[in-house]
C-alpha cells in the first residue's frame, strides 16, 4: 500500500449534547479496501457522513491527500473525489435510470442542451460493467430493490472517485451480483481507488477488506488485518460479549390452519400459488431475484391487484383489496424497502408506531397522546431501540433501529399472521438475534409467520417449512430433513424439473 489518502484525527460528534462518536482516528491508504463494522448505532454512518460532508465534526480534523479539509461539505467532497453508495436509496422515483445517475453532473452539448445520447451510452457501459440488465431509460419506480442498488453503485462509479464509500451495498444482491461487485472493487483498488466498506456481513468483510476497524457505542474498539481475526471474534468485539447460538430453538406449530392461499395469481409476476400456513408456524419463502416472493406478499395484502385466487383466514374466506383490508383480516406486513414503504423518516417515533393502528388511540374524537407515548416507550424498552429521545424523528436513527420501528408499527395492529420480508436487511448481528428471538416469541404465542429471506442460513435456521419459488411459482415445499442448502437451491434453480424430464 502507498501513503494515506484519507485520515481523521480525534474526530467526535455530538447531537444535542449526546456524544455519538468519540475520538476516532483512522488512516486509510491509497488503494486500500478498509472495512468498518459495529452494531447499529455504533457510529459507522455518522463517521461516513462526516467524511462526505453531510455532518460537521464537533471535534477533530480531517485530512485528504495530505491536506487538512477545514470544512467539508457534499460539494467539496465530490470535487476532491469522494463518492458514497448510501445504505438507503437516494434515487428520484419519477426519473429514469440515466437521469438519476447523472443528476447534478449532466453532460451538455451546444447551447446548454443536455447530451442525452451520451448519458444513455455511458449508463449502458456502466450497466455492462456491473453485468446488470437494466435499461438506461427504465423509470426508477419500476425497478426491483436489487436493481435500485445496482443503480446506486453505477451512480457512484460515474464519478471519477478517489475515495469510494460503500454503506451496506450487498444487502439485496444475489451471490452472483456480490461476486461481480467484489471483482469490480478489486479492480478499482488495483487502479488506486480507496474504498471504505461498511457491512454487517462479516464473511464478506473478511473476504474483501484488507483491514477492519471495530466501533462500539461511538468508541474505537480495535483495528485489525482481516487475515488475523475470525468472523466470530469480530462479532464478539462488535457487541462486547460472547455470542453463542444465533437462532432460537425452532418451536412446533399447532395443527389448526391459520391461512390458506389457493390459486393466487397477479399478472406475470405471481402465477397459481397455493399454500397453507399453520397456527404458530414459521413458513419460509426462498427464491432467487425475480422469483416473485415480494410480489406474492404484496398481492396477499392487497398492494397488488389479484387476478385469480382466494384467501382464507381461520377457515373463513376474506376479500383483501388493500392493506387496510389486510389489517382488518389480522395480517401484518413488514416490507423489504422500509424507508419507502415501511416508515416516515421525517415523523417522530410515536407517529410511526401508531401509523396504521391509530384507531386504538382515539378517545372522544381526539388522539390519546399519553397512551401513544406510553406504548411507544414500552416498545423502545422491549426492542432496545436506540434513540436520542422518544420524540426523535426517524431520520436521526440508524438503519437497524429504523427497522425495529417498522416492525413494532406492524405489531401494534395486533395481528394473527405476520409477513416478514427480508426483516434483517442491513442490520447487525446482535439486532438480527433480537428479531429472531422476537419472531420465535410470536409463534410461541400462537401468531403465524411468513418469513421471506434471501439468506439461506436464516431460512434453514428459522423455519418449520420452506416454500421455494421460481418465476412466480412455488416449485416445492420442504420440511424436516429436506430443509438444507442443496435441496433449496435445487428447487430455486429449476433443477428439479430437469431431473424429471
GROMACS .gro file of C-alpha atoms in nm:
model
  501
    1UNK     CA    1   0.000   0.000   0.000
    2UNK     CA    2   0.105   0.360  -0.064
    3UNK     CA    3   0.073   0.667   0.158
    4UNK     CA    4  -0.260   0.754   0.318
    5UNK     CA    5  -0.536   0.917   0.116
    6UNK     CA    6  -0.779   0.990   0.398
    7UNK     CA    7  -0.702   1.050   0.764
    8UNK     CA    8  -0.904   1.156   1.067
    9UNK     CA    9  -0.758   1.279   1.394
   10UNK     CA   10  -0.962   1.262   1.717
   11UNK     CA   11  -1.292   1.312   1.535
   12UNK     CA   12  -1.600   1.339   1.760
   13UNK     CA   13  -1.965   1.421   1.700
   14UNK     CA   14  -2.242   1.531   1.936
   15UNK     CA   15  -2.616   1.573   1.884
   16UNK     CA   16  -2.795   1.786   2.146
   17UNK     CA   17  -2.514   1.723   2.392
   18UNK     CA   18  -2.513   1.345   2.334
   19UNK     CA   19  -2.178   1.219   2.204
   20UNK     CA   20  -2.240   0.956   1.936
   21UNK     CA   21  -1.880   0.941   1.808
   22UNK     CA   22  -1.573   0.992   2.023
   23UNK     CA   23  -1.202   1.032   1.947
   24UNK     CA   24  -1.187   0.841   1.617
   25UNK     CA   25  -0.851   0.844   1.442
   26UNK     CA   26  -0.803   0.642   1.124
   27UNK     CA   27  -0.559   0.642   0.837
   28UNK     CA   28  -0.659   0.472   0.511
   29UNK     CA   29  -0.401   0.406   0.240
   30UNK     CA   30  -0.443   0.477  -0.128
   31UNK     CA   31  -0.585   0.167  -0.299
   32UNK     CA   32  -0.684   0.003   0.031
   33UNK     CA   33  -1.020  -0.165   0.095
   34UNK     CA   34  -1.088  -0.061   0.453
   35UNK     CA   35  -1.372  -0.222   0.649
   36UNK     CA   36  -1.576  -0.060   0.928
   37UNK     CA   37  -1.802  -0.279   1.142
   38UNK     CA   38  -2.016  -0.225   1.450
   39UNK     CA   39  -2.368  -0.267   1.582
   40UNK     CA   40  -2.648  -0.038   1.468
   41UNK     CA   41  -2.588   0.290   1.649
   42UNK     CA   42  -2.214   0.226   1.683
   43UNK     CA   43  -2.132   0.541   1.484
   44UNK     CA   44  -2.047   0.397   1.141
   45UNK     CA   45  -2.296   0.606   0.942
   46UNK     CA   46  -2.213   0.917   1.145
   47UNK     CA   47  -1.844   0.877   1.059
   48UNK     CA   48  -1.903   0.842   0.686
   49UNK     CA   49  -2.144   1.137   0.688
   50UNK     CA   50  -1.861   1.341   0.838
   51UNK     CA   51  -1.623   1.217   0.567
   52UNK     CA   52  -1.861   1.316   0.287
   53UNK     CA   53  -1.957   1.648   0.443
   54UNK     CA   54  -2.318   1.585   0.546
   55UNK     CA   55  -2.223   1.633   0.913
   56UNK     CA   56  -1.959   1.863   1.059
   57UNK     CA   57  -1.744   1.710   1.336
   58UNK     CA   58  -1.783   1.855   1.684
   59UNK     CA   59  -1.411   1.799   1.737
   60UNK     CA   60  -1.115   1.673   1.537
   61UNK     CA   61  -0.960   1.716   1.194
   62UNK     CA   62  -0.999   1.550   0.853
   63UNK     CA   63  -0.713   1.520   0.604
   64UNK     CA   64  -0.743   1.422   0.238
   65UNK     CA   65  -0.435   1.351   0.030
   66UNK     CA   66  -0.219   1.513   0.299
   67UNK     CA   67  -0.420   1.838   0.315
   68UNK     CA   68  -0.645   1.932   0.606
   69UNK     CA   69  -1.002   1.995   0.496
   70UNK     CA   70  -1.118   2.276   0.722
   71UNK     CA   71  -1.486   2.246   0.633
   72UNK     CA   72  -1.610   1.953   0.431
   73UNK     CA   73  -1.945   1.970   0.253
   74UNK     CA   74  -2.103   1.738  -0.009
   75UNK     CA   75  -1.998   1.963  -0.298
   76UNK     CA   76  -1.639   1.980  -0.172
   77UNK     CA   77  -1.640   1.602  -0.121
   78UNK     CA   78  -1.747   1.545  -0.483
   79UNK     CA   79  -1.492   1.798  -0.604
   80UNK     CA   80  -1.198   1.620  -0.440
   81UNK     CA   81  -1.320   1.275  -0.544
   82UNK     CA   82  -1.531   1.129  -0.262
   83UNK     CA   83  -1.839   0.927  -0.365
   84UNK     CA   84  -2.078   0.737  -0.141
   85UNK     CA   85  -2.315   0.447  -0.203
   86UNK     CA   86  -2.570   0.501   0.078
   87UNK     CA   87  -2.743   0.228   0.276
   88UNK     CA   88  -3.085   0.375   0.197
   89UNK     CA   89  -3.153   0.462  -0.166
   90UNK     CA   90  -3.111   0.823  -0.270
   91UNK     CA   91  -3.293   0.798  -0.603
   92UNK     CA   92  -3.567   1.008  -0.764
   93UNK     CA   93  -3.851   0.764  -0.832
   94UNK     CA   94  -4.012   0.956  -1.121
   95UNK     CA   95  -3.685   0.995  -1.316
   96UNK     CA   96  -3.533   0.716  -1.521
   97UNK     CA   97  -3.203   0.536  -1.468
   98UNK     CA   98  -2.966   0.757  -1.668
   99UNK     CA   99  -3.125   1.076  -1.531
  100UNK     CA  100  -3.059   0.954  -1.176
  101UNK     CA  101  -2.702   0.850  -1.248
  102UNK     CA  102  -2.608   1.189  -1.395
  103UNK     CA  103  -2.829   1.406  -1.173
  104UNK     CA  104  -2.621   1.711  -1.086
  105UNK     CA  105  -2.341   1.616  -1.327
  106UNK     CA  106  -2.530   1.619  -1.656
  107UNK     CA  107  -2.337   1.612  -1.983
  108UNK     CA  108  -2.417   1.905  -2.209
  109UNK     CA  109  -2.376   1.988  -2.575
  110UNK     CA  110  -2.409   2.315  -2.764
  111UNK     CA  111  -2.648   2.587  -2.640
  112UNK     CA  112  -2.667   2.428  -2.294
  113UNK     CA  113  -2.879   2.137  -2.419
  114UNK     CA  114  -2.840   1.806  -2.238
  115UNK     CA  115  -2.645   1.540  -2.425
  116UNK     CA  116  -2.893   1.263  -2.350
  117UNK     CA  117  -2.745   1.029  -2.610
  118UNK     CA  118  -2.405   1.039  -2.440
  119UNK     CA  119  -2.552   0.987  -2.092
  120UNK     CA  120  -2.756   0.688  -2.210
  121UNK     CA  121  -2.445   0.539  -2.373
  122UNK     CA  122  -2.236   0.587  -2.057
  123UNK     CA  123  -2.515   0.436  -1.848
  124UNK     CA  124  -2.525   0.130  -2.074
  125UNK     CA  125  -2.149   0.091  -2.032
  126UNK     CA  126  -2.178   0.114  -1.653
  127UNK     CA  127  -2.453  -0.149  -1.651
  128UNK     CA  128  -2.242  -0.375  -1.873
  129UNK     CA  129  -1.954  -0.338  -1.626
  130UNK     CA  130  -2.190  -0.441  -1.344
  131UNK     CA  131  -2.341  -0.717  -1.563
  132UNK     CA  132  -2.683  -0.573  -1.480
  133UNK     CA  133  -2.960  -0.597  -1.738
  134UNK     CA  134  -3.114  -0.257  -1.665
  135UNK     CA  135  -3.227  -0.020  -1.940
  136UNK     CA  136  -3.091   0.338  -1.917
  137UNK     CA  137  -3.444   0.468  -1.980
  138UNK     CA  138  -3.625   0.246  -1.727
  139UNK     CA  139  -3.815   0.451  -1.463
  140UNK     CA  140  -3.666   0.405  -1.116
  141UNK     CA  141  -4.012   0.338  -0.974
  142UNK     CA  142  -4.042   0.026  -1.193
  143UNK     CA  143  -3.719  -0.134  -1.066
  144UNK     CA  144  -3.679  -0.401  -0.800
  145UNK     CA  145  -3.488  -0.326  -0.480
  146UNK     CA  146  -3.182  -0.516  -0.612
  147UNK     CA  147  -3.190  -0.320  -0.940
  148UNK     CA  148  -3.211   0.009  -0.748
  149UNK     CA  149  -2.899  -0.097  -0.556
  150UNK     CA  150  -2.717  -0.151  -0.886
  151UNK     CA  151  -2.821   0.198  -0.999
  152UNK     CA  152  -2.678   0.344  -0.676
  153UNK     CA  153  -2.349   0.162  -0.742
  154UNK     CA  154  -2.343   0.283  -1.103
  155UNK     CA  155  -2.415   0.639  -0.987
  156UNK     CA  156  -2.109   0.633  -0.761
  157UNK     CA  157  -1.891   0.481  -1.034
  158UNK     CA  158  -1.996   0.755  -1.279
  159UNK     CA  159  -1.784   0.999  -1.080
  160UNK     CA  160  -1.407   0.966  -1.112
  161UNK     CA  161  -1.378   0.883  -0.744
  162UNK     CA  162  -1.056   0.862  -0.547
  163UNK     CA  163  -1.240   0.753  -0.232
  164UNK     CA  164  -1.548   0.532  -0.268
  165UNK     CA  165  -1.755   0.478   0.048
  166UNK     CA  166  -1.990   0.177   0.040
  167UNK     CA  167  -2.253   0.151   0.314
  168UNK     CA  168  -2.413  -0.197   0.313
  169UNK     CA  169  -2.401  -0.235  -0.068
  170UNK     CA  170  -2.479  -0.610  -0.082
  171UNK     CA  171  -2.786  -0.644   0.141
  172UNK     CA  172  -3.023  -0.705  -0.152
  173UNK     CA  173  -2.781  -0.856  -0.404
  174UNK     CA  174  -2.757  -1.221  -0.510
  175UNK     CA  175  -2.439  -1.425  -0.464
  176UNK     CA  176  -2.351  -1.374  -0.830
  177UNK     CA  177  -2.409  -0.997  -0.811
  178UNK     CA  178  -2.189  -0.982  -0.500
  179UNK     CA  179  -1.914  -1.169  -0.684
  180UNK     CA  180  -1.934  -0.919  -0.973
  181UNK     CA  181  -1.920  -0.627  -0.727
  182UNK     CA  182  -1.619  -0.773  -0.544
  183UNK     CA  183  -1.433  -0.827  -0.873
  184UNK     CA  184  -1.504  -0.464  -0.959
  185UNK     CA  185  -1.385  -0.348  -0.614
  186UNK     CA  186  -1.056  -0.537  -0.655
  187UNK     CA  187  -1.009  -0.384  -1.000
  188UNK     CA  188  -1.074  -0.033  -0.861
  189UNK     CA  189  -0.829  -0.100  -0.577
  190UNK     CA  190  -0.563  -0.209  -0.828
  191UNK     CA  191  -0.622   0.122  -1.011
  192UNK     CA  192  -0.553   0.316  -0.690
  193UNK     CA  193  -0.913   0.386  -0.578
  194UNK     CA  194  -0.952   0.374  -0.200
  195UNK     CA  195  -1.265   0.200  -0.069
  196UNK     CA  196  -1.427   0.224   0.274
  197UNK     CA  197  -1.661  -0.073   0.308
  198UNK     CA  198  -1.930  -0.093   0.578
  199UNK     CA  199  -2.119  -0.419   0.620
  200UNK     CA  200  -2.285  -0.640   0.878
  201UNK     CA  201  -2.193  -0.944   0.669
  202UNK     CA  202  -1.871  -1.038   0.844
  203UNK     CA  203  -1.788  -1.314   0.597
  204UNK     CA  204  -1.781  -1.053   0.320
  205UNK     CA  205  -1.573  -0.812   0.529
  206UNK     CA  206  -1.316  -1.084   0.586
  207UNK     CA  207  -1.313  -1.178   0.217
  208UNK     CA  208  -1.285  -0.834   0.058
  209UNK     CA  209  -1.121  -0.599   0.312
  210UNK     CA  210  -0.750  -0.550   0.383
  211UNK     CA  211  -0.809  -0.416   0.734
  212UNK     CA  212  -1.116  -0.373   0.954
  213UNK     CA  213  -1.196  -0.120   1.226
  214UNK     CA  214  -1.444  -0.209   1.500
  215UNK     CA  215  -1.668   0.058   1.658
  216UNK     CA  216  -1.894   0.016   1.960
  217UNK     CA  217  -2.123   0.283   2.106
  218UNK     CA  218  -1.931   0.553   1.919
  219UNK     CA  219  -1.592   0.442   2.051
  220UNK     CA  220  -1.293   0.288   1.875
  221UNK     CA  221  -1.253  -0.079   1.978
  222UNK     CA  222  -0.972  -0.201   1.754
  223UNK     CA  223  -0.808  -0.213   1.411
  224UNK     CA  224  -0.704  -0.545   1.259
  225UNK     CA  225  -0.572  -0.704   0.941
  226UNK     CA  226  -0.862  -0.923   0.829
  227UNK     CA  227  -0.648  -1.236   0.788
  228UNK     CA  228  -0.563  -1.214   1.160
  229UNK     CA  229  -0.918  -1.205   1.301
  230UNK     CA  230  -1.209  -1.451   1.265
  231UNK     CA  231  -1.574  -1.365   1.196
  232UNK     CA  232  -1.665  -1.487   1.545
  233UNK     CA  233  -1.403  -1.261   1.704
  234UNK     CA  234  -1.529  -0.964   1.502
  235UNK     CA  235  -1.888  -1.029   1.614
  236UNK     CA  236  -1.786  -1.056   1.980
  237UNK     CA  237  -1.592  -0.727   1.962
  238UNK     CA  238  -1.890  -0.552   1.800
  239UNK     CA  239  -2.128  -0.639   2.083
  240UNK     CA  240  -1.878  -0.654   2.369
  241UNK     CA  241  -1.974  -1.004   2.478
  242UNK     CA  242  -1.956  -1.366   2.369
  243UNK     CA  243  -2.217  -1.453   2.105
  244UNK     CA  244  -2.326  -1.812   2.101
  245UNK     CA  245  -2.637  -1.953   1.933
  246UNK     CA  246  -2.764  -1.731   1.651
  247UNK     CA  247  -3.107  -1.891   1.608
  248UNK     CA  248  -3.355  -1.983   1.882
  249UNK     CA  249  -3.478  -2.339   1.911
  250UNK     CA  250  -3.748  -2.399   1.650
  251UNK     CA  251  -4.093  -2.441   1.807
  252UNK     CA  252  -4.359  -2.671   1.664
  253UNK     CA  253  -4.678  -2.530   1.508
  254UNK     CA  254  -5.030  -2.616   1.618
  255UNK     CA  255  -5.250  -2.841   1.400
  256UNK     CA  256  -5.503  -2.567   1.315
  257UNK     CA  257  -5.470  -2.383   0.982
  258UNK     CA  258  -5.425  -2.005   1.018
  259UNK     CA  259  -5.435  -1.913   0.647
  260UNK     CA  260  -5.492  -2.080   0.311
  261UNK     CA  261  -5.394  -1.925  -0.020
  262UNK     CA  262  -5.528  -2.105  -0.326
  263UNK     CA  263  -5.452  -2.036  -0.694
  264UNK     CA  264  -5.309  -1.688  -0.629
  265UNK     CA  265  -5.205  -1.501  -0.944
  266UNK     CA  266  -5.102  -1.144  -1.026
  267UNK     CA  267  -5.021  -1.071  -1.389
  268UNK     CA  268  -4.692  -1.235  -1.486
  269UNK     CA  269  -4.514  -1.198  -1.150
  270UNK     CA  270  -4.720  -1.443  -0.943
  271UNK     CA  271  -4.880  -1.748  -1.103
  272UNK     CA  272  -5.113  -2.006  -0.947
  273UNK     CA  273  -4.961  -2.009  -0.597
  274UNK     CA  274  -5.120  -2.239  -0.340
  275UNK     CA  275  -5.005  -2.298   0.019
  276UNK     CA  276  -5.132  -2.324   0.375
  277UNK     CA  277  -4.996  -2.175   0.697
  278UNK     CA  278  -5.041  -2.343   1.036
  279UNK     CA  279  -5.110  -2.158   1.359
  280UNK     CA  280  -4.779  -2.085   1.531
  281UNK     CA  281  -4.577  -2.186   1.224
  282UNK     CA  282  -4.281  -2.013   1.057
  283UNK     CA  283  -4.319  -2.078   0.684
  284UNK     CA  284  -4.013  -1.963   0.495
  285UNK     CA  285  -4.016  -1.834   0.137
  286UNK     CA  286  -3.691  -1.853  -0.059
  287UNK     CA  287  -3.609  -1.775  -0.421
  288UNK     CA  288  -3.353  -1.603  -0.637
  289UNK     CA  289  -3.403  -1.243  -0.753
  290UNK     CA  290  -3.719  -1.220  -0.963
  291UNK     CA  291  -3.873  -1.535  -0.813
  292UNK     CA  292  -4.183  -1.340  -0.704
  293UNK     CA  293  -4.166  -1.366  -0.324
  294UNK     CA  294  -4.221  -0.996  -0.251
  295UNK     CA  295  -4.482  -0.972  -0.526
  296UNK     CA  296  -4.670  -1.264  -0.368
  297UNK     CA  297  -4.667  -1.095  -0.025
  298UNK     CA  298  -4.785  -0.767  -0.179
  299UNK     CA  299  -5.066  -0.950  -0.359
  300UNK     CA  300  -5.178  -1.118  -0.037
  301UNK     CA  301  -5.202  -0.784   0.148
  302UNK     CA  302  -5.370  -0.600  -0.141
  303UNK     CA  303  -5.086  -0.377  -0.259
  304UNK     CA  304  -5.101  -0.553  -0.597
  305UNK     CA  305  -5.420  -0.647  -0.779
  306UNK     CA  306  -5.508  -1.016  -0.759
  307UNK     CA  307  -5.611  -1.160  -1.098
  308UNK     CA  308  -5.707  -1.501  -0.955
  309UNK     CA  309  -5.713  -1.695  -0.632
  310UNK     CA  310  -5.868  -1.697  -0.288
  311UNK     CA  311  -5.752  -1.635   0.069
  312UNK     CA  312  -5.893  -1.794   0.382
  313UNK     CA  313  -5.806  -1.676   0.733
  314UNK     CA  314  -5.917  -1.903   1.019
  315UNK     CA  315  -6.122  -2.110   0.767
  316UNK     CA  316  -6.320  -1.804   0.651
  317UNK     CA  317  -6.276  -1.654   0.305
  318UNK     CA  318  -6.162  -1.291   0.312
  319UNK     CA  319  -6.151  -1.029   0.038
  320UNK     CA  320  -5.832  -0.828   0.060
  321UNK     CA  321  -5.811  -0.543  -0.192
  322UNK     CA  322  -5.595  -0.305   0.012
  323UNK     CA  323  -5.351  -0.305   0.305
  324UNK     CA  324  -5.636  -0.172   0.520
  325UNK     CA  325  -5.833  -0.489   0.440
  326UNK     CA  326  -5.528  -0.698   0.534
  327UNK     CA  327  -5.504  -0.529   0.874
  328UNK     CA  328  -5.876  -0.588   0.933
  329UNK     CA  329  -5.820  -0.955   0.846
  330UNK     CA  330  -5.543  -0.981   1.105
  331UNK     CA  331  -5.247  -0.976   0.864
  332UNK     CA  332  -4.943  -0.755   0.927
  333UNK     CA  333  -4.661  -0.694   0.677
  334UNK     CA  334  -4.304  -0.578   0.733
  335UNK     CA  335  -4.186  -0.460   0.387
  336UNK     CA  336  -3.846  -0.516   0.230
  337UNK     CA  337  -3.793  -0.147   0.142
  338UNK     CA  338  -3.851   0.004   0.486
  339UNK     CA  339  -3.768   0.367   0.401
  340UNK     CA  340  -4.003   0.399   0.104
  341UNK     CA  341  -4.291   0.182   0.225
  342UNK     CA  342  -4.237   0.097   0.591
  343UNK     CA  343  -4.186   0.422   0.782
  344UNK     CA  344  -4.199   0.802   0.756
  345UNK     CA  345  -3.848   0.918   0.838
  346UNK     CA  346  -3.946   1.284   0.890
  347UNK     CA  347  -4.201   1.180   1.158
  348UNK     CA  348  -4.117   1.104   1.521
  349UNK     CA  349  -4.131   0.762   1.687
  350UNK     CA  350  -4.485   0.774   1.831
  351UNK     CA  351  -4.630   0.892   1.499
  352UNK     CA  352  -4.465   0.599   1.320
  353UNK     CA  353  -4.560   0.340   1.582
  354UNK     CA  354  -4.930   0.429   1.555
  355UNK     CA  355  -4.928   0.497   1.181
  356UNK     CA  356  -5.166   0.210   1.092
  357UNK     CA  357  -5.317   0.144   1.436
  358UNK     CA  358  -5.422   0.500   1.520
  359UNK     CA  359  -5.783   0.395   1.578
  360UNK     CA  360  -5.673   0.226   1.903
  361UNK     CA  361  -5.564   0.564   2.040
  362UNK     CA  362  -5.872   0.771   1.958
  363UNK     CA  363  -6.065   0.885   2.266
  364UNK     CA  364  -6.358   1.126   2.237
  365UNK     CA  365  -6.255   1.203   1.877
  366UNK     CA  366  -5.905   1.302   1.994
  367UNK     CA  367  -5.576   1.113   1.988
  368UNK     CA  368  -5.478   0.991   2.336
  369UNK     CA  369  -5.119   1.119   2.321
  370UNK     CA  370  -5.039   0.989   2.670
  371UNK     CA  371  -5.137   0.634   2.573
  372UNK     CA  372  -4.945   0.669   2.247
  373UNK     CA  373  -4.629   0.778   2.430
  374UNK     CA  374  -4.662   0.502   2.692
  375UNK     CA  375  -4.695   0.234   2.424
  376UNK     CA  376  -4.400   0.376   2.229
  377UNK     CA  377  -4.184   0.374   2.543
  378UNK     CA  378  -4.274   0.008   2.604
  379UNK     CA  379  -4.163  -0.079   2.251
  380UNK     CA  380  -3.838   0.119   2.289
  381UNK     CA  381  -3.756  -0.080   2.604
  382UNK     CA  382  -3.869  -0.418   2.469
  383UNK     CA  383  -3.685  -0.393   2.138
  384UNK     CA  384  -3.381  -0.199   2.263
  385UNK     CA  385  -3.443   0.084   2.016
  386UNK     CA  386  -3.157   0.332   2.041
  387UNK     CA  387  -3.289   0.685   2.009
  388UNK     CA  388  -3.181   1.029   2.140
  389UNK     CA  389  -3.536   1.077   2.271
  390UNK     CA  390  -3.885   0.936   2.238
  391UNK     CA  391  -3.973   1.234   2.018
  392UNK     CA  392  -3.674   1.193   1.784
  393UNK     CA  393  -3.750   1.184   1.412
  394UNK     CA  394  -3.669   0.852   1.249
  395UNK     CA  395  -3.417   1.007   1.012
  396UNK     CA  396  -3.185   1.052   1.314
  397UNK     CA  397  -3.190   0.678   1.393
  398UNK     CA  398  -2.961   0.413   1.248
  399UNK     CA  399  -3.091   0.172   0.984
  400UNK     CA  400  -3.131  -0.114   1.229
  401UNK     CA  401  -3.329   0.096   1.473
  402UNK     CA  402  -3.550   0.221   1.189
  403UNK     CA  403  -3.615  -0.144   1.104
  404UNK     CA  404  -3.723  -0.212   1.462
  405UNK     CA  405  -3.966   0.082   1.449
  406UNK     CA  406  -4.109  -0.052   1.122
  407UNK     CA  407  -4.156  -0.387   1.293
  408UNK     CA  408  -4.337  -0.253   1.601
  409UNK     CA  409  -4.559  -0.037   1.379
  410UNK     CA  410  -4.696  -0.357   1.226
  411UNK     CA  411  -4.703  -0.538   1.559
  412UNK     CA  412  -4.920  -0.263   1.709
  413UNK     CA  413  -5.209  -0.375   1.486
  414UNK     CA  414  -5.226  -0.695   1.698
  415UNK     CA  415  -5.203  -0.935   1.402
  416UNK     CA  416  -5.274  -1.309   1.389
  417UNK     CA  417  -5.048  -1.351   1.083
  418UNK     CA  418  -4.722  -1.163   1.034
  419UNK     CA  419  -4.541  -1.148   0.697
  420UNK     CA  420  -4.173  -1.054   0.728
  421UNK     CA  421  -4.000  -0.955   0.402
  422UNK     CA  422  -3.619  -0.951   0.448
  423UNK     CA  423  -3.650  -0.843   0.815
  424UNK     CA  424  -3.273  -0.848   0.878
  425UNK     CA  425  -3.171  -0.646   0.573
  426UNK     CA  426  -2.890  -0.406   0.668
  427UNK     CA  427  -2.884  -0.474   1.043
  428UNK     CA  428  -2.607  -0.604   1.268
  429UNK     CA  429  -2.566  -0.949   1.418
  430UNK     CA  430  -2.698  -0.852   1.762
  431UNK     CA  431  -3.010  -0.685   1.618
  432UNK     CA  432  -3.066  -0.992   1.399
  433UNK     CA  433  -3.065  -1.212   1.708
  434UNK     CA  434  -3.318  -0.975   1.871
  435UNK     CA  435  -3.550  -1.010   1.570
  436UNK     CA  436  -3.507  -1.389   1.552
  437UNK     CA  437  -3.594  -1.419   1.921
  438UNK     CA  438  -3.890  -1.186   1.877
  439UNK     CA  439  -4.026  -1.392   1.586
  440UNK     CA  440  -3.983  -1.705   1.797
  441UNK     CA  441  -4.183  -1.544   2.078
  442UNK     CA  442  -4.456  -1.450   1.829
  443UNK     CA  443  -4.505  -1.808   1.710
  444UNK     CA  444  -4.495  -1.943   2.066
  445UNK     CA  445  -4.786  -1.710   2.142
  446UNK     CA  446  -4.983  -1.859   1.851
  447UNK     CA  447  -4.914  -1.597   1.582
  448UNK     CA  448  -4.829  -1.744   1.240
  449UNK     CA  449  -4.532  -1.613   1.042
  450UNK     CA  450  -4.436  -1.600   0.675
  451UNK     CA  451  -4.062  -1.540   0.667
  452UNK     CA  452  -3.912  -1.417   0.337
  453UNK     CA  453  -3.532  -1.407   0.323
  454UNK     CA  454  -3.250  -1.425   0.069
  455UNK     CA  455  -3.018  -1.562   0.338
  456UNK     CA  456  -3.016  -1.942   0.325
  457UNK     CA  457  -2.871  -1.961   0.675
  458UNK     CA  458  -3.173  -1.772   0.810
  459UNK     CA  459  -3.423  -1.981   0.616
  460UNK     CA  460  -3.267  -2.306   0.739
  461UNK     CA  461  -3.222  -2.185   1.096
  462UNK     CA  462  -3.567  -2.031   1.149
  463UNK     CA  463  -3.835  -2.217   0.954
  464UNK     CA  464  -4.064  -2.516   1.014
  465UNK     CA  465  -4.126  -2.548   0.639
  466UNK     CA  466  -3.980  -2.375   0.334
  467UNK     CA  467  -4.167  -2.281   0.015
  468UNK     CA  468  -3.923  -2.231  -0.273
  469UNK     CA  469  -4.026  -2.001  -0.559
  470UNK     CA  470  -3.903  -1.958  -0.914
  471UNK     CA  471  -4.053  -1.740  -1.189
  472UNK     CA  472  -4.364  -1.662  -0.985
  473UNK     CA  473  -4.447  -2.022  -0.891
  474UNK     CA  474  -4.384  -2.244  -0.590
  475UNK     CA  475  -4.154  -2.524  -0.709
  476UNK     CA  476  -4.151  -2.716  -0.383
  477UNK     CA  477  -4.247  -2.701  -0.015
  478UNK     CA  478  -3.979  -2.861   0.201
  479UNK     CA  479  -3.989  -2.979   0.560
  480UNK     CA  480  -3.781  -3.178   0.809
  481UNK     CA  481  -3.451  -3.309   0.671
  482UNK     CA  482  -3.537  -3.166   0.327
  483UNK     CA  483  -3.462  -2.816   0.459
  484UNK     CA  484  -3.099  -2.794   0.355
  485UNK     CA  485  -2.898  -2.577   0.119
  486UNK     CA  486  -2.875  -2.841  -0.155
  487UNK     CA  487  -3.249  -2.911  -0.172
  488UNK     CA  488  -3.347  -2.544  -0.151
  489UNK     CA  489  -3.115  -2.442  -0.435
  490UNK     CA  490  -3.223  -2.750  -0.632
  491UNK     CA  491  -3.577  -2.612  -0.642
  492UNK     CA  492  -3.478  -2.243  -0.670
  493UNK     CA  493  -3.275  -2.300  -0.988
  494UNK     CA  494  -3.522  -2.535  -1.159
  495UNK     CA  495  -3.303  -2.843  -1.143
  496UNK     CA  496  -3.592  -3.049  -1.005
  497UNK     CA  497  -3.779  -3.001  -1.336
  498UNK     CA  498  -3.479  -3.110  -1.542
  499UNK     CA  499  -3.434  -3.420  -1.326
  500UNK     CA  500  -3.793  -3.529  -1.407
  501UNK     CA  501  -3.754  -3.481  -1.783
   0.00000   0.00000   0.00000
